[in-house]
C-alpha positions as a Python dict, from the first residue, in 0.01 Angstrom:
ca = {
    (1, 'X'): (0, 0, 0),
    (2, 'X'): (-343, -82, -127),
    (3, 'X'): (-468, -353, -354),
    (4, 'X'): (-703, -181, -596),
    (5, 'X'): (-942, -423, -766),
    (6, 'X'): (-1046, -254, -1088),
    (7, 'X'): (-1302, -514, -1197),
    (8, 'X'): (-1660, -401, -1169),
    (9, 'X'): (-1762, -627, -882),
    (10, 'X'): (-1889, -418, -590),
    (11, 'X'): (-1810, -709, -358),
    (12, 'X'): (-1442, -702, -457),
    (13, 'X'): (-1408, -324, -447),
    (14, 'X'): (-1533, -301, -90),
    (15, 'X'): (-1295, -557, 59),
    (16, 'X'): (-1076, -439, 347),
    (17, 'X'): (-737, -304, 255),
    (18, 'X'): (-414, -269, 440),
    (19, 'X'): (-175, -40, 614),
    (20, 'X'): (203, -67, 570),
    (21, 'X'): (547, 48, 681),
    (22, 'X'): (860, 123, 478),
    (23, 'X'): (1235, 159, 538),
    (24, 'X'): (1531, 262, 321),
    (25, 'X'): (1901, 271, 405),
    (26, 'X'): (2238, 347, 245),
    (27, 'X'): (2564, 285, 432),
    (28, 'X'): (2702, 7, 649),
    (29, 'X'): (2528, -316, 753),
    (30, 'X'): (2219, -219, 559),
    (31, 'X'): (2069, -567, 565),
    (32, 'X'): (2083, -574, 946),
    (33, 'X'): (1941, -222, 980),
    (34, 'X'): (1653, -287, 741),
    (35, 'X'): (1572, -623, 900),
    (36, 'X'): (1577, -489, 1256),
    (37, 'X'): (1399, -171, 1149),
    (38, 'X'): (1115, -371, 998),
    (39, 'X'): (1079, -553, 1328),
    (40, 'X'): (1053, -215, 1505),
    (41, 'X'): (759, -113, 1282),
    (42, 'X'): (607, -461, 1278),
    (43, 'X'): (285, -309, 1416),
    (44, 'X'): (228, -143, 1078),
    (45, 'X'): (201, -475, 895),
    (46, 'X'): (192, -831, 1020),
    (47, 'X'): (108, -1047, 720),
    (48, 'X'): (404, -1009, 484),
    (49, 'X'): (748, -852, 478),
    (50, 'X'): (1025, -801, 226),
    (51, 'X'): (1373, -663, 168),
    (52, 'X'): (1539, -555, -157),
    (53, 'X'): (1911, -475, -174),
    (54, 'X'): (2142, -383, -459),
    (55, 'X'): (2490, -522, -514),
    (56, 'X'): (2575, -574, -879),
    (57, 'X'): (2211, -661, -926),
    (58, 'X'): (1885, -640, -736),
    (59, 'X'): (1831, -910, -473),
    (60, 'X'): (1485, -950, -319),
    (61, 'X'): (1354, -1163, -35),
    (62, 'X'): (983, -1156, 51),
    (63, 'X'): (745, -1380, 237),
    (64, 'X'): (423, -1413, 434),
    (65, 'X'): (389, -1357, 807),
    (66, 'X'): (585, -1152, 1057),
    (67, 'X'): (929, -1028, 961),
    (68, 'X'): (1103, -1322, 1129),
    (69, 'X'): (867, -1565, 956),
    (70, 'X'): (893, -1405, 612),
    (71, 'X'): (1272, -1366, 629),
    (72, 'X'): (1490, -1569, 861),
    (73, 'X'): (1793, -1403, 1023),
    (74, 'X'): (2013, -1627, 808),
    (75, 'X'): (1839, -1507, 492),
    (76, 'X'): (1883, -1144, 600),
    (77, 'X'): (2254, -1206, 658),
    (78, 'X'): (2275, -1350, 307),
    (79, 'X'): (2175, -1011, 163),
    (80, 'X'): (2492, -806, 227),
    (81, 'X'): (2483, -466, 60),
    (82, 'X'): (2535, -99, 127),
    (83, 'X'): (2189, 2, 4),
    (84, 'X'): (1838, -133, 18),
    (85, 'X'): (1470, -90, 108),
    (86, 'X'): (1217, -284, 317),
    (87, 'X'): (844, -323, 363),
    (88, 'X'): (590, -467, 608),
    (89, 'X'): (231, -511, 500),
    (90, 'X'): (-120, -592, 606),
    (91, 'X'): (-278, -801, 332),
    (92, 'X'): (-634, -801, 200),
    (93, 'X'): (-888, -1046, 78),
    (94, 'X'): (-788, -1115, -280),
    (95, 'X'): (-454, -945, -219),
    (96, 'X'): (-261, -1200, -16),
    (97, 'X'): (-94, -1368, -312),
    (98, 'X'): (283, -1367, -330),
    (99, 'X'): (288, -1132, -629),
    (100, 'X'): (141, -853, -414),
    (101, 'X'): (414, -876, -153),
    (102, 'X'): (669, -595, -150),
    (103, 'X'): (917, -462, -245),
    (104, 'X'): (784, -498, -600),
    (105, 'X'): (1031, -496, -887),
    (106, 'X'): (1046, -424, -1259),
    (107, 'X'): (1319, -391, -1525),
    (108, 'X'): (1321, -48, -1685),
    (109, 'X'): (1535, 191, -1888),
    (110, 'X'): (1741, 309, -1590),
    (111, 'X'): (1795, -41, -1458),
    (112, 'X'): (1617, -270, -1217),
    (113, 'X'): (1367, -88, -998),
    (114, 'X'): (1212, -182, -664),
    (115, 'X'): (940, -4, -469),
    (116, 'X'): (793, -16, -118),
    (117, 'X'): (469, 177, -74),
    (118, 'X'): (255, 293, 217),
    (119, 'X'): (-71, 454, 115),
    (120, 'X'): (-345, 427, -143),
    (121, 'X'): (-389, 578, -489),
    (122, 'X'): (-750, 676, -554),
    (123, 'X'): (-707, 720, -931),
    (124, 'X'): (-529, 387, -964),
    (125, 'X'): (-791, 245, -1202),
    (126, 'X'): (-763, 542, -1436),
    (127, 'X'): (-384, 522, -1443),
    (128, 'X'): (-391, 145, -1487),
    (129, 'X'): (-620, 176, -1787),
    (130, 'X'): (-397, 444, -1937),
    (131, 'X'): (-86, 229, -1898),
    (132, 'X'): (-269, -81, -2022),
    (133, 'X'): (-380, 106, -2334),
    (134, 'X'): (-19, 210, -2384),
    (135, 'X'): (94, -152, -2392),
    (136, 'X'): (183, -229, -2031),
    (137, 'X'): (80, -561, -1882),
    (138, 'X'): (14, -609, -1511),
    (139, 'X'): (96, -896, -1281),
    (140, 'X'): (-119, -783, -986),
    (141, 'X'): (-420, -567, -903),
    (142, 'X'): (-205, -355, -670),
    (143, 'X'): (-188, 22, -698),
    (144, 'X'): (179, -11, -600),
    (145, 'X'): (246, -184, -930),
    (146, 'X'): (69, 104, -1105),
    (147, 'X'): (304, 350, -931),
    (148, 'X'): (611, 146, -1025),
    (149, 'X'): (517, 123, -1393),
    (150, 'X'): (409, 488, -1406),
    (151, 'X'): (748, 589, -1264),
    (152, 'X'): (936, 379, -1518),
    (153, 'X'): (734, 526, -1807),
    (154, 'X'): (787, 885, -1694),
    (155, 'X'): (1158, 831, -1631),
    (156, 'X'): (1198, 690, -1981),
    (157, 'X'): (998, 974, -2136),
    (158, 'X'): (1181, 1251, -1950),
    (159, 'X'): (1522, 1085, -1978),
    (160, 'X'): (1602, 1163, -1614),
    (161, 'X'): (1512, 998, -1285),
    (162, 'X'): (1410, 1300, -1076),
    (163, 'X'): (1216, 1456, -1362),
    (164, 'X'): (1037, 1127, -1414),
    (165, 'X'): (945, 1103, -1047),
    (166, 'X'): (809, 1458, -1050),
    (167, 'X'): (596, 1389, -1357),
    (168, 'X'): (456, 1075, -1199),
    (169, 'X'): (373, 1265, -880),
    (170, 'X'): (167, 1510, -1084),
    (171, 'X'): (-51, 1220, -1202),
    (172, 'X'): (-88, 1033, -874),
    (173, 'X'): (-392, 1124, -663),
    (174, 'X'): (-403, 987, -311),
    (175, 'X'): (-159, 899, -36),
    (176, 'X'): (188, 758, -73),
    (177, 'X'): (514, 735, 110),
    (178, 'X'): (759, 552, -113),
    (179, 'X'): (1099, 390, -85),
    (180, 'X'): (1235, 352, -437),
    (181, 'X'): (1549, 190, -577),
    (182, 'X'): (1652, 266, -934),
    (183, 'X'): (1960, 56, -996),
    (184, 'X'): (2201, 153, -717),
    (185, 'X'): (2022, 480, -635),
    (186, 'X'): (1780, 501, -339),
    (187, 'X'): (1503, 758, -306),
    (188, 'X'): (1221, 828, -62),
    (189, 'X'): (915, 1023, -170),
    (190, 'X'): (622, 1173, 18),
    (191, 'X'): (290, 1273, -136),
    (192, 'X'): (213, 1646, -177),
    (193, 'X'): (-38, 1644, 111),
    (194, 'X'): (193, 1446, 342),
    (195, 'X'): (-94, 1214, 428),
    (196, 'X'): (129, 917, 512),
    (197, 'X'): (425, 964, 750),
    (198, 'X'): (788, 947, 637),
    (199, 'X'): (1107, 1069, 802),
    (200, 'X'): (1486, 1049, 765),
    (201, 'X'): (1760, 980, 1017),
    (202, 'X'): (2108, 836, 1072),
    (203, 'X'): (2219, 512, 1233),
    (204, 'X'): (2595, 534, 1271),
    (205, 'X'): (2729, 616, 925),
    (206, 'X'): (2415, 482, 755),
    (207, 'X'): (2159, 725, 617),
    (208, 'X'): (1805, 598, 654),
    (209, 'X'): (1437, 670, 605),
    (210, 'X'): (1140, 509, 777),
    (211, 'X'): (768, 540, 830),
    (212, 'X'): (825, 621, 1198),
    (213, 'X'): (1102, 790, 1394),
    (214, 'X'): (1107, 510, 1653),
    (215, 'X'): (1324, 310, 1411),
    (216, 'X'): (1615, 547, 1471),
    (217, 'X'): (1566, 552, 1848),
    (218, 'X'): (1542, 175, 1877),
    (219, 'X'): (1853, 112, 1666),
    (220, 'X'): (2069, 369, 1841),
    (221, 'X'): (2043, 630, 1570),
    (222, 'X'): (1940, 990, 1530),
    (223, 'X'): (1616, 1130, 1393),
    (224, 'X'): (1680, 1414, 1147),
    (225, 'X'): (1338, 1535, 1030),
    (226, 'X'): (1013, 1451, 856),
    (227, 'X'): (997, 1476, 481),
    (228, 'X'): (815, 1784, 360),
    (229, 'X'): (494, 1746, 159),
    (230, 'X'): (581, 1646, -197),
    (231, 'X'): (952, 1612, -120),
    (232, 'X'): (1197, 1372, -287),
    (233, 'X'): (1511, 1278, -92),
    (234, 'X'): (1795, 1067, -228),
    (235, 'X'): (1992, 862, 24),
    (236, 'X'): (2364, 838, -48),
    (237, 'X'): (2668, 712, 142),
    (238, 'X'): (2763, 1075, 203),
    (239, 'X'): (2425, 1202, 321),
    (240, 'X'): (2086, 1318, 203),
    (241, 'X'): (2028, 1496, -128),
    (242, 'X'): (1712, 1705, -97),
    (243, 'X'): (1500, 1789, -398),
    (244, 'X'): (1260, 2081, -379),
    (245, 'X'): (901, 1974, -311),
    (246, 'X'): (677, 1983, -615),
    (247, 'X'): (440, 2220, -437),
    (248, 'X'): (406, 2425, -124),
    (249, 'X'): (47, 2393, -9),
    (250, 'X'): (-173, 2271, 276),
    (251, 'X'): (-110, 1935, 441),
    (252, 'X'): (-359, 1659, 517),
    (253, 'X'): (-178, 1445, 773),
    (254, 'X'): (-378, 1136, 864),
    (255, 'X'): (-515, 1192, 1215),
    (256, 'X'): (-535, 814, 1265),
    (257, 'X'): (-155, 798, 1290),
    (258, 'X'): (-173, 979, 1625),
    (259, 'X'): (-495, 810, 1731),
    (260, 'X'): (-407, 448, 1660),
    (261, 'X'): (-144, 336, 1412),
    (262, 'X'): (186, 492, 1512),
    (263, 'X'): (380, 366, 1812),
    (264, 'X'): (343, 599, 2115),
    (265, 'X'): (720, 656, 2120),
    (266, 'X'): (724, 787, 1762),
    (267, 'X'): (728, 1150, 1658),
    (268, 'X'): (488, 1204, 1367),
    (269, 'X'): (521, 1538, 1192),
    (270, 'X'): (663, 1704, 1499),
    (271, 'X'): (422, 1561, 1756),
    (272, 'X'): (510, 1283, 2001),
    (273, 'X'): (228, 1030, 1966),
    (274, 'X'): (223, 952, 2339),
    (275, 'X'): (176, 1320, 2427),
    (276, 'X'): (-113, 1357, 2182),
    (277, 'X'): (-294, 1055, 2328),
    (278, 'X'): (-230, 1158, 2689),
    (279, 'X'): (-358, 1510, 2622),
    (280, 'X'): (-668, 1367, 2460),
    (281, 'X'): (-726, 1160, 2773),
    (282, 'X'): (-696, 1466, 2996),
    (283, 'X'): (-939, 1659, 2777),
    (284, 'X'): (-1186, 1367, 2779),
    (285, 'X'): (-1180, 1365, 3159),
    (286, 'X'): (-1283, 1731, 3160),
    (287, 'X'): (-1526, 1692, 2869),
    (288, 'X'): (-1697, 1369, 2984),
    (289, 'X'): (-1648, 1317, 3360),
    (290, 'X'): (-1798, 1024, 3550),
    (291, 'X'): (-1756, 885, 3904),
    (292, 'X'): (-1558, 559, 3917),
    (293, 'X'): (-1306, 355, 4115),
    (294, 'X'): (-1049, 287, 3843),
    (295, 'X'): (-949, 402, 3497),
    (296, 'X'): (-850, 95, 3295),
    (297, 'X'): (-705, 98, 2942),
    (298, 'X'): (-774, -146, 2663),
    (299, 'X'): (-411, -249, 2607),
    (300, 'X'): (-202, -137, 2445),
    (301, 'X'): (-368, 127, 2229),
    (302, 'X'): (-576, 277, 2511),
    (303, 'X'): (-295, 310, 2767),
    (304, 'X'): (-180, 667, 2703),
    (305, 'X'): (-542, 787, 2683),
    (306, 'X'): (-621, 616, 3015),
    (307, 'X'): (-316, 767, 3183),
    (308, 'X'): (-433, 1109, 3068),
    (309, 'X'): (-792, 1046, 3177),
    (310, 'X'): (-673, 930, 3520),
    (311, 'X'): (-462, 1242, 3554),
    (312, 'X'): (-741, 1474, 3440),
    (313, 'X'): (-1009, 1310, 3654),
    (314, 'X'): (-792, 1233, 3962),
    (315, 'X'): (-917, 874, 3952),
    (316, 'X'): (-663, 591, 4006),
    (317, 'X'): (-523, 418, 3699),
    (318, 'X'): (-508, 37, 3696),
    (319, 'X'): (-415, -235, 3449),
    (320, 'X'): (-726, -449, 3457),
    (321, 'X'): (-681, -627, 3123),
    (322, 'X'): (-367, -823, 3043),
    (323, 'X'): (-272, -857, 2678),
    (324, 'X'): (-133, -1161, 2502),
    (325, 'X'): (124, -990, 2283),
    (326, 'X'): (149, -1279, 2042),
    (327, 'X'): (-197, -1232, 1894),
    (328, 'X'): (-255, -1003, 1594),
    (329, 'X'): (-450, -681, 1621),
    (330, 'X'): (-817, -771, 1582),
    (331, 'X'): (-906, -439, 1415),
    (332, 'X'): (-725, -539, 1098),
    (333, 'X'): (-846, -899, 1074),
    (334, 'X'): (-1056, -921, 755),
    (335, 'X'): (-1326, -1158, 884),
    (336, 'X'): (-1562, -1063, 1168),
    (337, 'X'): (-1546, -1418, 1305),
    (338, 'X'): (-1169, -1383, 1340),
    (339, 'X'): (-1212, -1057, 1531),
    (340, 'X'): (-1462, -1205, 1776),
    (341, 'X'): (-1266, -1521, 1850),
    (342, 'X'): (-943, -1325, 1876),
    (343, 'X'): (-1059, -1107, 2167),
    (344, 'X'): (-1060, -1378, 2433),
    (345, 'X'): (-717, -1495, 2318),
    (346, 'X'): (-587, -1140, 2321),
    (347, 'X'): (-714, -1006, 2657),
    (348, 'X'): (-756, -1160, 3002),
    (349, 'X'): (-909, -965, 3296),
    (350, 'X'): (-757, -920, 3641),
    (351, 'X'): (-1053, -1014, 3860),
    (352, 'X'): (-921, -860, 4188),
    (353, 'X'): (-893, -522, 4013),
    (354, 'X'): (-1232, -533, 3841),
    (355, 'X'): (-1466, -730, 4067),
    (356, 'X'): (-1723, -505, 4235),
    (357, 'X'): (-1566, -186, 4096),
    (358, 'X'): (-1694, 102, 3886),
    (359, 'X'): (-1467, 97, 3583),
    (360, 'X'): (-1386, 363, 3324),
    (361, 'X'): (-1270, 165, 3023),
    (362, 'X'): (-1060, 374, 2782),
    (363, 'X'): (-961, 296, 2424),
    (364, 'X'): (-837, 481, 2120),
    (365, 'X'): (-1126, 424, 1878),
    (366, 'X'): (-1427, 218, 1782),
    (367, 'X'): (-1472, 122, 1418),
    (368, 'X'): (-1692, -185, 1384),
    (369, 'X'): (-1767, -225, 1754),
    (370, 'X'): (-1735, -604, 1748),
    (371, 'X'): (-1420, -613, 1957),
    (372, 'X'): (-1539, -356, 2212),
    (373, 'X'): (-1868, -539, 2268),
    (374, 'X'): (-1672, -852, 2354),
    (375, 'X'): (-1435, -661, 2586),
    (376, 'X'): (-1724, -511, 2781),
    (377, 'X'): (-1875, -858, 2819),
    (378, 'X'): (-1543, -983, 2958),
    (379, 'X'): (-1523, -697, 3208),
    (380, 'X'): (-1883, -744, 3324),
    (381, 'X'): (-1836, -1120, 3357),
    (382, 'X'): (-1539, -1043, 3580),
    (383, 'X'): (-1772, -861, 3821),
    (384, 'X'): (-1754, -489, 3730),
    (385, 'X'): (-2046, -307, 3888),
    (386, 'X'): (-2038, -32, 3624),
    (387, 'X'): (-1857, 4, 3291),
    (388, 'X'): (-1814, 356, 3152),
    (389, 'X'): (-1658, 370, 2806),
    (390, 'X'): (-1442, 661, 2690),
    (391, 'X'): (-1302, 673, 2336),
    (392, 'X'): (-1013, 896, 2227),
    (393, 'X'): (-1125, 930, 1865),
    (394, 'X'): (-1449, 1092, 1749),
    (395, 'X'): (-1701, 855, 1584),
    (396, 'X'): (-1581, 699, 1257),
    (397, 'X'): (-1865, 745, 1009),
    (398, 'X'): (-1708, 742, 661),
    (399, 'X'): (-1479, 509, 468),
    (400, 'X'): (-1106, 572, 436),
    (401, 'X'): (-982, 568, 77),
    (402, 'X'): (-628, 668, 166),
    (403, 'X'): (-472, 358, 315),
    (404, 'X'): (-657, 235, 625),
    (405, 'X'): (-867, -81, 653),
    (406, 'X'): (-1201, 100, 680),
    (407, 'X'): (-1385, 62, 353),
    (408, 'X'): (-1742, -50, 421),
    (409, 'X'): (-1964, 228, 553),
    (410, 'X'): (-2218, -32, 664),
    (411, 'X'): (-1960, -184, 902),
    (412, 'X'): (-1912, 133, 1107),
    (413, 'X'): (-2101, 118, 1431),
    (414, 'X'): (-2140, 498, 1431),
    (415, 'X'): (-2296, 502, 1084),
    (416, 'X'): (-2660, 603, 1134),
    (417, 'X'): (-2654, 542, 1510),
    (418, 'X'): (-2666, 791, 1795),
    (419, 'X'): (-2415, 770, 2081),
    (420, 'X'): (-2695, 635, 2300),
    (421, 'X'): (-2777, 361, 2048),
    (422, 'X'): (-2409, 267, 2029),
    (423, 'X'): (-2386, 256, 2409),
    (424, 'X'): (-2684, 25, 2426),
    (425, 'X'): (-2542, -204, 2156),
    (426, 'X'): (-2205, -226, 2328),
    (427, 'X'): (-2353, -281, 2674),
    (428, 'X'): (-2178, 7, 2853),
    (429, 'X'): (-2336, 214, 3131),
    (430, 'X'): (-2218, 537, 2967),
    (431, 'X'): (-2029, 616, 2647),
    (432, 'X'): (-1847, 932, 2539),
    (433, 'X'): (-1618, 1005, 2247),
    (434, 'X'): (-1354, 1276, 2226),
    (435, 'X'): (-1477, 1573, 2027),
    (436, 'X'): (-1314, 1680, 1702),
    (437, 'X'): (-1217, 2009, 1868),
    (438, 'X'): (-1031, 1824, 2143),
    (439, 'X'): (-868, 1596, 1885),
    (440, 'X'): (-738, 1899, 1695),
    (441, 'X'): (-624, 2072, 2013),
    (442, 'X'): (-435, 1762, 2130),
    (443, 'X'): (-259, 1714, 1796),
    (444, 'X'): (-190, 2085, 1783),
    (445, 'X'): (-305, 2132, 1425),
    (446, 'X'): (-605, 2286, 1256),
    (447, 'X'): (-868, 2101, 1058),
    (448, 'X'): (-714, 2236, 737),
    (449, 'X'): (-386, 2057, 813),
    (450, 'X'): (-528, 1708, 872),
    (451, 'X'): (-725, 1444, 689),
    (452, 'X'): (-1046, 1396, 888),
    (453, 'X'): (-1234, 1219, 610),
    (454, 'X'): (-1336, 917, 816),
    (455, 'X'): (-1486, 1151, 1080),
    (456, 'X'): (-1650, 1411, 857),
    (457, 'X'): (-1688, 1258, 511),
    (458, 'X'): (-1483, 1547, 370),
    (459, 'X'): (-1162, 1431, 200),
    (460, 'X'): (-850, 1623, 93),
    (461, 'X'): (-863, 1476, -260),
    (462, 'X'): (-1155, 1385, -490),
    (463, 'X'): (-1298, 1043, -415),
    (464, 'X'): (-1442, 864, -718),
    (465, 'X'): (-1624, 610, -499),
    (466, 'X'): (-1788, 890, -299),
}
């Protein structure tokens, strides 16, 4: 879910945006399943959360912070229903106000509607202006509100819910996985390029959908499958009602799901995230070997890569950095000062493991470089004789316009710098990134099936800002 500021200010337009997670469920104990499921995908959004359920009317509870801060267990219990949706969100500068929290709601011809959105609509401004000209007012600057109002307009015009959804999908350009309630009916929708992840499963007699399959595993359920590109699925108390995808074409799955965002125990479009990261580590060991005493991950995102590198290089693996799990991810923090100060709170070195040793430090990616520079300083201060940096993602050189907090080209450490210049800036003895070829081989998909826009500057949809 992105907050799209349509005013002309360049400063506003280039603010960081967020990444989100969604859940939908129809069946028994839905409020418990949605609440616990949101906690399972808490990594996808840590600054607000919300639940919407339907009884005789729509009931919504939203708030700032982690799931347990935004919604207390007592409040979740007070939302008994057999159908509902949920959302976790990373907020943005200018987008942290309560009105931008999800699920968002509106009253429309087919009843009260609620939406939870993961993704970003690149033609949001155009659609907003069209709806505004047609008489719609807007409460927020969010592209999710644009989707919700576009859906309600198209449903009213077509006179039918599914037809209205299909018409709206023809107008939307960008990435979206949606959980949608229209009165008592619950739908999940995936964009025609399947950029954002979305899957369905069962937990007991409850039929569910979620951004990641780990929700079903963690709650004792069963993963069924990923949604197809452009597919609409209705969740009912009897099962899933599949609606034919609006098109059968190429996909553009976001490679960053496997590289960073998804939990390692999730399956994303048929690939176990842990296996992809481990294979990338093995390939990096063959592609960029170096002599060392230990392979150490940057926890937790670098762990699977480091395990693979250790295996491929036959160099011992060690946990040399201990993570404080109660500190937010620094990558997503909007202010650079927050990212710098957060590193020392987040990671503490094990001196007996590091002191006097040649260390291969492994992580998933480098975007701004601020955090990694601080980590290398910590490792050197702890006595490492050498620090060799290995990164599981190729250099990020272009903005993401499809739902990830990477908007300012000037912030990317790889923008206009050689690998050697980056190494010198970070303070490592050597630096190597995984190649795009090895990334593709590890995911097991071709370049034509993935969105690699942040690596190549070539996007699967037209980018007005580009």
